[in-house]
mmCIF file of C-alpha atoms and ligand atoms in Angstrom:
data_model
loop_
_atom_site.group_PDB
_atom_site.id
_atom_site.type_symbol
_atom_site.label_atom_id
_atom_site.label_comp_id
_atom_site.label_asym_id
_atom_site.label_seq_id
_atom_site.Cartn_x
_atom_site.Cartn_y
_atom_site.Cartn_z
ATOM 1 C CA MET A 1 -8.097 -22.941 -2.131
ATOM 2 C CA ALA A 2 -9.455 -25.947 -4.002
ATOM 3 C CA PHE A 3 -9.638 -23.454 -6.822
ATOM 4 C CA CYS A 4 -5.858 -23.281 -7.186
ATOM 5 C CA GLN A 5 -5.684 -27.085 -7.612
ATOM 6 C CA ILE A 6 -2.671 -27.405 -5.359
ATOM 7 C CA ASP A 7 -1.446 -31.002 -5.312
ATOM 8 C CA ALA A 8 -0.821 -32.993 -2.123
ATOM 9 C CA ASP A 9 2.921 -32.269 -2.010
ATOM 10 C CA ASN A 10 2.511 -28.538 -2.412
ATOM 11 C CA ARG A 11 -0.361 -28.463 0.040
ATOM 12 C CA LYS A 12 2.107 -29.422 2.780
ATOM 13 C CA LYS A 13 3.778 -26.042 2.241
ATOM 14 C CA LEU A 14 0.618 -24.121 3.104
ATOM 15 C CA ILE A 15 -0.634 -23.086 6.528
ATOM 16 C CA THR A 16 -3.955 -21.766 7.812
ATOM 17 C CA PRO A 17 -3.214 -19.148 10.465
ATOM 18 C CA LYS A 18 -6.037 -18.125 12.795
ATOM 19 C CA GLU A 19 -4.754 -14.569 13.130
ATOM 20 C CA PHE A 20 -4.512 -12.667 9.852
ATOM 21 C CA PRO A 21 -5.996 -15.495 7.773
ATOM 22 C CA LEU A 22 -6.238 -15.867 4.016
ATOM 23 C CA ASN A 23 -8.639 -13.261 2.670
ATOM 24 C CA LEU A 24 -8.537 -13.318 -1.089
ATOM 25 C CA PRO A 25 -11.265 -11.955 -3.345
ATOM 26 C CA TYR A 26 -12.379 -14.420 -6.001
ATOM 27 C CA ARG A 27 -11.339 -12.217 -8.909
ATOM 28 C CA LEU A 28 -7.714 -12.286 -7.703
ATOM 29 C CA ALA A 29 -7.822 -16.027 -6.987
ATOM 30 C CA GLU A 30 -8.975 -16.545 -10.565
ATOM 31 C CA LYS A 31 -5.753 -15.047 -11.883
ATOM 32 C CA ILE A 32 -3.576 -17.606 -10.073
ATOM 33 C CA GLU A 33 -1.852 -20.219 -12.162
ATOM 34 C CA LYS A 34 -3.033 -23.722 -11.174
ATOM 35 C CA ASN A 35 -0.846 -25.695 -8.780
ATOM 36 C CA SER A 36 1.896 -23.101 -8.638
ATOM 37 C CA LEU A 37 3.336 -21.768 -5.408
ATOM 38 C CA ASP A 38 5.387 -19.315 -7.466
ATOM 39 C CA ASP A 39 2.506 -17.412 -8.956
ATOM 40 C CA PRO A 40 2.960 -13.741 -7.939
ATOM 41 C CA ILE A 41 -0.645 -13.391 -6.754
ATOM 42 C CA PHE A 42 -0.503 -16.682 -4.863
ATOM 43 C CA ARG A 43 2.724 -15.718 -3.098
ATOM 44 C CA GLN A 44 1.384 -12.375 -1.955
ATOM 45 C CA PHE A 45 -1.863 -13.606 -0.466
ATOM 46 C CA VAL A 46 -1.742 -17.303 0.405
ATOM 47 C CA PRO A 47 -0.071 -18.200 3.751
ATOM 48 C CA LEU A 48 3.006 -20.388 3.201
ATOM 49 C CA ILE A 49 4.860 -22.397 5.818
ATOM 50 C CA ASP A 50 7.787 -20.003 5.208
ATOM 51 C CA GLU A 51 5.943 -17.556 7.470
ATOM 52 C CA THR A 52 6.706 -19.728 10.471
ATOM 53 C CA PHE A 53 10.491 -19.373 10.037
ATOM 54 C CA SER A 54 11.062 -15.871 11.252
ATOM 55 C CA PRO A 55 14.470 -14.481 12.233
ATOM 56 C CA PRO A 56 14.499 -12.216 15.317
ATOM 57 C CA GLU A 57 14.922 -8.990 13.293
ATOM 58 C CA PHE A 58 11.427 -9.613 11.985
ATOM 59 C CA VAL A 59 9.145 -8.198 14.656
ATOM 60 C CA PRO A 60 5.404 -7.599 15.197
ATOM 61 C CA ASP A 61 5.540 -3.784 14.788
ATOM 62 C CA PRO A 62 8.642 -2.974 12.697
ATOM 63 C CA LEU A 63 7.691 0.668 12.144
ATOM 64 C CA GLU A 64 6.930 1.347 15.812
ATOM 65 C CA ASP A 65 3.569 2.740 14.756
ATOM 66 C CA CYS A 66 2.340 2.565 18.335
ATOM 67 C CA SER A 67 4.863 5.181 19.492
ATOM 68 C CA PHE A 68 3.638 7.764 16.967
ATOM 69 C CA GLN A 69 -0.007 7.834 17.982
ATOM 70 C CA ARG A 70 -1.669 11.179 18.526
ATOM 71 C CA THR A 71 -4.815 9.170 19.161
ATOM 72 C CA PRO A 72 -5.120 5.380 18.766
ATOM 73 C CA SER A 73 -6.228 5.992 15.146
ATOM 74 C CA LEU A 74 -4.116 8.997 14.187
ATOM 75 C CA LEU A 75 -0.390 8.608 13.560
ATOM 76 C CA GLN A 76 1.991 11.426 12.899
ATOM 77 C CA LYS A 77 5.587 10.813 11.930
ATOM 78 C CA TYR A 78 6.308 13.589 9.443
ATOM 79 C CA HIS A 79 5.896 17.335 9.328
ATOM 80 C CA GLY A 80 2.623 18.582 7.899
ATOM 81 C CA ARG A 81 0.952 15.237 7.357
ATOM 82 C CA ALA A 82 -0.964 12.880 9.587
ATOM 83 C CA LEU A 83 -2.183 9.383 8.867
ATOM 84 C CA LEU A 84 -5.655 8.288 9.859
ATOM 85 C CA LEU A 85 -6.245 4.580 10.394
ATOM 86 C CA THR A 86 -9.777 4.627 9.084
ATOM 87 C CA SER A 87 -10.460 0.939 9.455
ATOM 88 C CA GLY A 88 -8.721 -2.192 10.651
ATOM 89 C CA ALA A 89 -10.497 -4.159 7.980
ATOM 90 C CA CYS A 90 -8.764 -5.048 4.782
ATOM 91 C CA ALA A 91 -10.117 -6.950 1.821
ATOM 92 C CA LEU A 92 -6.808 -8.609 1.040
ATOM 93 C CA ASN A 93 -4.495 -9.548 3.942
ATOM 94 C CA CYS A 94 -1.225 -9.298 2.030
ATOM 95 C CA ARG A 95 1.161 -11.653 3.815
ATOM 96 C CA TYR A 96 3.863 -8.964 4.161
ATOM 97 C CA CYS A 97 1.533 -6.305 5.626
ATOM 98 C CA PHE A 98 3.525 -4.326 8.207
ATOM 99 C CA ARG A 99 0.348 -3.348 10.000
ATOM 100 C CA GLN A 100 -0.990 -6.894 10.404
ATOM 101 C CA ASN A 101 -0.502 -6.796 14.187
ATOM 102 C CA TYR A 102 -1.634 -3.217 14.795
ATOM 103 C CA PRO A 103 -4.060 -2.975 17.741
ATOM 104 C CA TYR A 104 -6.767 -1.192 15.763
ATOM 105 C CA ASP A 105 -9.205 0.861 17.757
ATOM 106 C CA THR A 106 -12.504 -0.281 16.325
ATOM 107 C CA HIS A 107 -14.298 2.681 17.920
ATOM 108 C CA GLY A 108 -16.940 0.219 19.114
ATOM 109 C CA GLY A 109 -18.274 0.403 15.572
ATOM 110 C CA ASP A 110 -18.490 4.199 15.779
ATOM 111 C CA TYR A 111 -16.747 5.816 12.833
ATOM 112 C CA SER A 112 -17.297 9.464 13.660
ATOM 113 C CA PHE A 113 -13.548 9.958 14.410
ATOM 114 C CA LEU A 114 -14.362 12.725 16.887
ATOM 115 C CA ASP A 115 -11.031 12.609 18.729
ATOM 116 C CA GLU A 116 -9.038 12.527 15.520
ATOM 117 C CA LEU A 117 -10.972 15.397 13.955
ATOM 118 C CA GLU A 118 -10.452 17.437 17.089
ATOM 119 C CA VAL A 119 -6.674 16.944 16.968
ATOM 120 C CA LEU A 120 -6.613 17.850 13.268
ATOM 121 C CA GLN A 121 -8.809 20.880 13.811
ATOM 122 C CA ASN A 122 -6.525 22.202 16.533
ATOM 123 C CA ASP A 123 -3.243 21.703 14.696
ATOM 124 C CA PRO A 124 -2.817 24.130 11.801
ATOM 125 C CA SER A 125 0.601 22.610 10.973
ATOM 126 C CA ILE A 126 -1.178 19.635 9.418
ATOM 127 C CA ALA A 127 -1.948 20.353 5.765
ATOM 128 C CA GLU A 128 -2.431 16.809 4.530
ATOM 129 C CA VAL A 129 -4.402 13.906 5.928
ATOM 130 C CA ILE A 130 -3.674 10.406 4.665
ATOM 131 C CA LEU A 131 -6.540 7.956 4.886
ATOM 132 C CA SER A 132 -5.013 4.555 5.423
ATOM 133 C CA GLY A 133 -5.891 1.441 7.352
ATOM 134 C CA GLY A 134 -6.460 -1.437 6.863
ATOM 135 C CA ASP A 135 -7.978 0.077 3.797
ATOM 136 C CA PRO A 136 -9.946 3.337 3.771
ATOM 137 C CA LEU A 137 -12.271 1.917 1.136
ATOM 138 C CA SER A 138 -13.339 -0.750 3.660
ATOM 139 C CA LEU A 139 -15.347 2.022 5.289
ATOM 140 C CA PRO A 140 -18.971 2.042 4.189
ATOM 141 C CA ASP A 141 -19.874 4.972 1.946
ATOM 142 C CA HIS A 142 -21.892 6.887 4.527
ATOM 143 C CA HIS A 143 -19.003 6.859 7.026
ATOM 144 C CA LEU A 144 -16.513 7.872 4.356
ATOM 145 C CA GLU A 145 -18.834 10.633 3.253
ATOM 146 C CA SER A 146 -19.177 12.166 6.715
ATOM 147 C CA LEU A 147 -15.426 11.872 7.299
ATOM 148 C CA LEU A 148 -14.575 13.626 4.022
ATOM 149 C CA ILE A 149 -17.107 16.361 4.681
ATOM 150 C CA ALA A 150 -15.666 16.928 8.160
ATOM 151 C CA LEU A 151 -12.098 17.097 6.814
ATOM 152 C CA ASP A 152 -13.238 19.417 4.022
ATOM 153 C CA GLN A 153 -14.440 21.862 6.654
ATOM 154 C CA ILE A 154 -11.013 22.228 8.269
ATOM 155 C CA PRO A 155 -9.481 25.231 6.475
ATOM 156 C CA HIS A 156 -5.798 24.320 6.957
ATOM 157 C CA ILE A 157 -6.219 20.864 5.421
ATOM 158 C CA HIS A 158 -5.339 21.270 1.757
ATOM 159 C CA LEU A 159 -4.895 17.671 0.669
ATOM 160 C CA ILE A 160 -6.700 14.434 1.440
ATOM 161 C CA ARG A 161 -4.714 11.415 0.343
ATOM 162 C CA PHE A 162 -6.057 7.874 0.007
ATOM 163 C CA HIS A 163 -3.709 4.931 0.428
ATOM 164 C CA SER A 164 -5.635 1.956 -0.898
ATOM 165 C CA ARG A 165 -5.132 -1.466 -2.392
ATOM 166 C CA PHE A 166 -8.847 -2.172 -2.585
ATOM 167 C CA PRO A 167 -9.322 -1.498 -6.328
ATOM 168 C CA ILE A 168 -7.121 -4.417 -7.369
ATOM 169 C CA GLY A 169 -9.271 -6.823 -5.342
ATOM 170 C CA ILE A 170 -12.706 -5.286 -5.784
ATOM 171 C CA PRO A 171 -12.724 -2.637 -8.540
ATOM 172 C CA GLU A 172 -16.526 -2.359 -8.228
ATOM 173 C CA ARG A 173 -15.835 -0.521 -4.971
ATOM 174 C CA ILE A 174 -15.160 2.517 -7.162
ATOM 175 C CA SER A 175 -18.927 2.860 -7.480
ATOM 176 C CA PRO A 176 -20.951 5.815 -8.794
ATOM 177 C CA ARG A 177 -21.828 6.576 -5.161
ATOM 178 C CA LEU A 178 -18.169 6.680 -4.113
ATOM 179 C CA LEU A 179 -17.267 8.896 -7.065
ATOM 180 C CA SER A 180 -20.085 11.274 -6.171
ATOM 181 C CA ILE A 181 -18.723 11.477 -2.611
ATOM 182 C CA PHE A 182 -15.298 12.441 -4.004
ATOM 183 C CA GLU A 183 -17.017 15.154 -5.990
ATOM 184 C CA LEU A 184 -18.814 16.543 -2.966
ATOM 185 C CA ILE A 185 -15.778 18.108 -1.385
ATOM 186 C CA SER A 186 -13.585 20.939 -2.569
ATOM 187 C CA THR A 187 -10.324 19.880 -0.861
ATOM 188 C CA GLN A 188 -7.916 18.344 -3.404
ATOM 189 C CA ILE A 189 -7.841 14.552 -3.236
ATOM 190 C CA LEU A 190 -4.843 12.421 -4.173
ATOM 191 C CA PHE A 191 -5.182 8.661 -4.628
ATOM 192 C CA VAL A 192 -2.237 6.341 -4.032
ATOM 193 C CA VAL A 193 -2.978 2.802 -5.134
ATOM 194 C CA HIS A 194 -0.821 -0.074 -3.906
ATOM 195 C CA VAL A 195 0.123 -2.419 -6.778
ATOM 196 C CA ASN A 196 3.019 -4.872 -6.830
ATOM 197 C CA HIS A 197 2.718 -6.861 -10.032
ATOM 198 C CA PRO A 198 1.414 -6.098 -13.538
ATOM 199 C CA LYS A 199 -0.969 -9.067 -13.241
ATOM 200 C CA GLU A 200 -2.899 -7.043 -10.669
ATOM 201 C CA LEU A 201 -3.731 -4.368 -13.248
ATOM 202 C CA ASP A 202 -6.394 -5.814 -15.529
ATOM 203 C CA ALA A 203 -8.867 -3.914 -17.700
ATOM 204 C CA ASP A 204 -11.521 -3.681 -14.953
ATOM 205 C CA VAL A 205 -9.051 -2.333 -12.407
ATOM 206 C CA LEU A 206 -7.664 0.223 -14.849
ATOM 207 C CA GLU A 207 -11.146 1.309 -15.866
ATOM 208 C CA ALA A 208 -12.119 1.860 -12.221
ATOM 209 C CA LEU A 209 -8.972 3.893 -11.574
ATOM 210 C CA LYS A 210 -9.602 5.945 -14.709
ATOM 211 C CA LYS A 211 -12.954 7.012 -13.276
ATOM 212 C CA VAL A 212 -11.182 8.409 -10.219
ATOM 213 C CA GLN A 213 -8.665 10.235 -12.415
ATOM 214 C CA LYS A 214 -11.385 11.795 -14.503
ATOM 215 C CA LEU A 215 -12.512 13.704 -11.430
ATOM 216 C CA GLY A 216 -9.187 15.538 -11.397
ATOM 217 C CA ILE A 217 -7.748 13.271 -8.715
ATOM 218 C CA PRO A 218 -4.086 12.461 -9.448
ATOM 219 C CA LEU A 219 -3.175 8.788 -9.182
ATOM 220 C CA LEU A 220 0.112 7.548 -7.804
ATOM 221 C CA CYS A 221 1.290 3.996 -7.135
ATOM 222 C CA GLN A 222 3.271 2.525 -4.289
ATOM 223 C CA THR A 223 4.881 -0.871 -4.596
ATOM 224 C CA VAL A 224 6.638 -3.133 -2.117
ATOM 225 C CA LEU A 225 9.719 -4.913 -3.450
ATOM 226 C CA LEU A 226 9.024 -8.606 -2.833
ATOM 227 C CA SER A 227 11.219 -11.607 -3.472
ATOM 228 C CA GLY A 228 9.649 -14.024 -5.937
ATOM 229 C CA VAL A 229 6.941 -11.507 -6.823
ATOM 230 C CA ASN A 230 8.455 -8.452 -8.477
ATOM 231 C CA ASP A 231 12.219 -8.587 -7.944
ATOM 232 C CA SER A 232 13.103 -8.667 -11.626
ATOM 233 C CA VAL A 233 13.722 -5.809 -14.056
ATOM 234 C CA GLU A 234 11.230 -7.272 -16.524
ATOM 235 C CA THR A 235 8.409 -7.376 -13.968
ATOM 236 C CA LEU A 236 9.082 -3.914 -12.563
ATOM 237 C CA GLU A 237 9.439 -2.450 -16.039
ATOM 238 C CA ALA A 238 6.144 -4.004 -17.137
ATOM 239 C CA LEU A 239 4.469 -2.698 -13.985
ATOM 240 C CA CYS A 240 5.831 0.831 -14.431
ATOM 241 C CA ARG A 241 4.855 0.901 -18.105
ATOM 242 C CA SER A 242 1.355 -0.266 -17.381
ATOM 243 C CA LEU A 243 0.994 2.428 -14.715
ATOM 244 C CA LEU A 244 2.585 5.110 -16.853
ATOM 245 C CA TYR A 245 0.487 4.410 -19.929
ATOM 246 C CA ASN A 246 -2.615 4.669 -17.792
ATOM 247 C CA GLY A 247 -1.697 7.996 -16.270
ATOM 248 C CA ILE A 248 -0.614 6.572 -12.888
ATOM 249 C CA ARG A 249 2.718 7.815 -11.602
ATOM 250 C CA PRO A 250 5.028 5.250 -9.937
ATOM 251 C CA TYR A 251 5.696 6.963 -6.588
ATOM 252 C CA TYR A 252 7.555 4.708 -4.165
ATOM 253 C CA LEU A 253 9.196 1.318 -4.409
ATOM 254 C CA PHE A 254 9.452 0.311 -0.764
ATOM 255 C CA GLN A 255 12.020 -1.953 0.769
ATOM 256 C CA LEU A 256 10.139 -4.575 2.809
ATOM 257 C CA ASP A 257 9.277 -3.635 6.380
ATOM 258 C CA ARG A 258 10.576 -6.413 8.612
ATOM 259 C CA VAL A 259 7.315 -7.657 10.045
ATOM 260 C CA LYS A 260 7.295 -11.076 11.702
ATOM 261 C CA GLY A 261 6.637 -13.842 9.191
ATOM 262 C CA SER A 262 7.750 -11.910 6.100
ATOM 263 C CA ALA A 263 11.452 -12.845 5.904
ATOM 264 C CA HIS A 264 10.933 -14.925 2.760
ATOM 265 C CA PHE A 265 9.873 -11.770 0.919
ATOM 266 C CA GLU A 266 13.012 -9.754 1.618
ATOM 267 C CA VAL A 267 15.201 -8.582 -1.257
ATOM 268 C CA GLU A 268 18.717 -7.300 -0.554
ATOM 269 C CA VAL A 269 19.067 -3.513 -0.836
ATOM 270 C CA GLU A 270 21.963 -3.935 -3.282
ATOM 271 C CA LYS A 271 19.690 -5.887 -5.586
ATOM 272 C CA GLY A 272 16.967 -3.252 -5.205
ATOM 273 C CA ARG A 273 19.430 -0.541 -6.211
ATOM 274 C CA ALA A 274 20.518 -2.518 -9.260
ATOM 275 C CA LEU A 275 16.882 -2.953 -10.272
ATOM 276 C CA ILE A 276 16.254 0.796 -10.031
ATOM 277 C CA ALA A 277 19.439 1.545 -11.982
ATOM 278 C CA ALA A 278 18.209 -0.777 -14.728
ATOM 279 C CA LEU A 279 14.776 0.858 -14.720
ATOM 280 C CA GLN A 280 16.402 4.278 -15.058
ATOM 281 C CA GLU A 281 18.011 3.111 -18.277
ATOM 282 C CA ARG A 282 14.743 1.819 -19.683
ATOM 283 C CA LEU A 283 12.104 4.298 -18.578
ATOM 284 C CA PRO A 284 11.531 8.048 -18.581
ATOM 285 C CA GLY A 285 12.427 9.869 -15.373
ATOM 286 C CA HIS A 286 8.784 10.238 -14.373
ATOM 287 C CA GLY A 287 8.283 6.486 -14.778
ATOM 288 C CA VAL A 288 10.799 5.325 -12.158
ATOM 289 C CA PRO A 289 9.637 5.127 -8.534
ATOM 290 C CA THR A 290 11.714 6.388 -5.608
ATOM 291 C CA TYR A 291 13.345 3.450 -3.823
ATOM 292 C CA ALA A 292 12.827 4.055 -0.108
ATOM 293 C CA VAL A 293 12.438 2.484 3.294
ATOM 294 C CA GLU A 294 10.830 3.629 6.495
ATOM 295 C CA ILE A 295 13.194 3.906 9.445
ATOM 296 C CA PRO A 296 11.312 4.663 12.665
ATOM 297 C CA GLY A 297 12.236 8.059 14.081
ATOM 298 C CA GLU A 298 13.488 9.527 10.777
ATOM 299 C CA LYS A 299 11.796 12.712 9.595
ATOM 300 C CA SER A 300 10.877 11.288 6.186
ATOM 301 C CA LYS A 301 11.019 8.015 4.329
ATOM 302 C CA SER A 302 14.699 7.248 3.658
ATOM 303 C CA ARG A 303 15.866 7.163 0.053
ATOM 304 C CA LEU A 304 17.916 4.052 -0.728
ATOM 305 C CA MET A 305 19.263 4.959 -4.129
ATOM 306 C CA GLU A 306 22.752 6.320 -4.321
ATOM 307 C CA GLN A 307 23.712 8.503 -7.243
ATOM 308 C CA SER A 308 24.861 6.268 -10.060
ATOM 309 C CA HIS A 309 27.715 8.710 -10.832
ATOM 310 C CA PRO A 310 29.815 10.768 -8.461
ATOM 311 C CA LEU A 311 28.711 14.379 -8.323
ATOM 312 C CA GLU A 312 32.168 15.894 -7.745
ATOM 313 C CA CYS A 313 32.268 17.059 -11.335
ATOM 314 C CA LEU A 314 29.569 19.595 -10.443
ATOM 315 C CA ASN A 315 31.864 21.299 -7.957
ATOM 316 C CA SER A 316 35.036 21.509 -10.008
HETATM 317 C C1 PLP B 401 4.599 6.943 4.747
HETATM 318 C C2 PLP B 401 3.888 7.841 5.687
HETATM 319 C C3 PLP B 401 3.476 9.109 5.271
HETATM 320 C C4 PLP B 401 3.643 9.603 3.874
HETATM 321 O O1 PLP B 401 4.943 9.911 3.524
HETATM 322 P P1 PLP B 401 5.187 10.622 2.134
HETATM 323 O O2 PLP B 401 6.651 10.611 1.960
HETATM 324 O O3 PLP B 401 4.589 11.987 2.239
HETATM 325 O O4 PLP B 401 4.462 9.832 1.092
HETATM 326 C C5 PLP B 401 2.887 9.927 6.206
HETATM 327 N N1 PLP B 401 2.675 9.529 7.470
HETATM 328 C C6 PLP B 401 3.041 8.304 7.898
HETATM 329 C C7 PLP B 401 2.804 7.942 9.310
HETATM 330 C C8 PLP B 401 3.636 7.414 7.017
HETATM 331 O O5 PLP B 401 3.974 6.194 7.438
HETATM 332 S S1 SF4 B 402 -3.914 -4.038 1.381
HETATM 333 FE FE1 SF4 B 402 -2.575 -2.798 2.635
HETATM 334 S S2 SF4 B 402 -3.517 -2.870 4.674
HETATM 335 FE FE2 SF4 B 402 -4.393 -4.550 3.493
HETATM 336 S S3 SF4 B 402 -3.109 -6.292 3.978
HETATM 337 FE FE3 SF4 B 402 -2.312 -5.373 2.100
HETATM 338 S S4 SF4 B 402 -0.688 -4.012 2.810
HETATM 339 FE FE4 SF4 B 402 -1.978 -4.483 4.595
#
């Protein structure tokens, strides 16, 4: 952290947790403004003392992931899609990560996912598998390759979706080898990249994502609404434009999941709605993400945006 040139006063506001420590790639650290605790990259990744003040509604497992396990690494909450926790490892350790306390099954270092593949094989109602984590791109290429090939062989799986934040930290991960693995399989792939601030999208990141797109893999973006990071119309508009003009569709804007230690990131839902309303006035319809939250037990993510005008006129 010497790199950020934080002065003695500001340094008192930092902590060094043993669990879920700072884990910031150099290229992201380089983008941080010197001696600023308000920098949007700094806030997302560097542990602040604010994490230690946590109201009781902020809990270790806010999404009750553990009660939706079909195996320790396969979660199913919604019809037709299952989420595979490919790896507990993550290159970034975002401070607000809702899965930071998940008891990942590390498979004793075995990444053959035999139990998970068996469940998927035997359940024809599952048409889409989401590779999540941690981050699916933390898996070494050879493990990812055998996993994709195995999924490709299950006839009722029609979509393989990646949920990854890796490219913004290490765009080189989108290597020729990885791209050739994507090309190996015939099942349609979809790539959802997690980006919260326009500063995260530099030329190298966009170039890496473009290579994925050129394979016919649609790119979507999911964003978490974070206080002091992206809770302004200007920031969200700049983010959406940058995505849009690079062929990436803003998919979800998520209300923060109330994980322990993240209270300082919460934005009120009313403010979130106002931000979306403002975006709707500035951007094309396909450039505005869906504002949503996950409520455990619901059959889909819950939309948070009310209609801006009453719809009664349609019925009269
Ligand atoms: C968010 C989530 C999905 C994906 O939901 P979509 O609305 O299809 O993007 C699927 N499974 C789990 C367990 C999830 O948390
Ligand atoms: S990249 Fe995703 S999995 Fe990793 S810490 Fe951030 S939110 Fe969590």
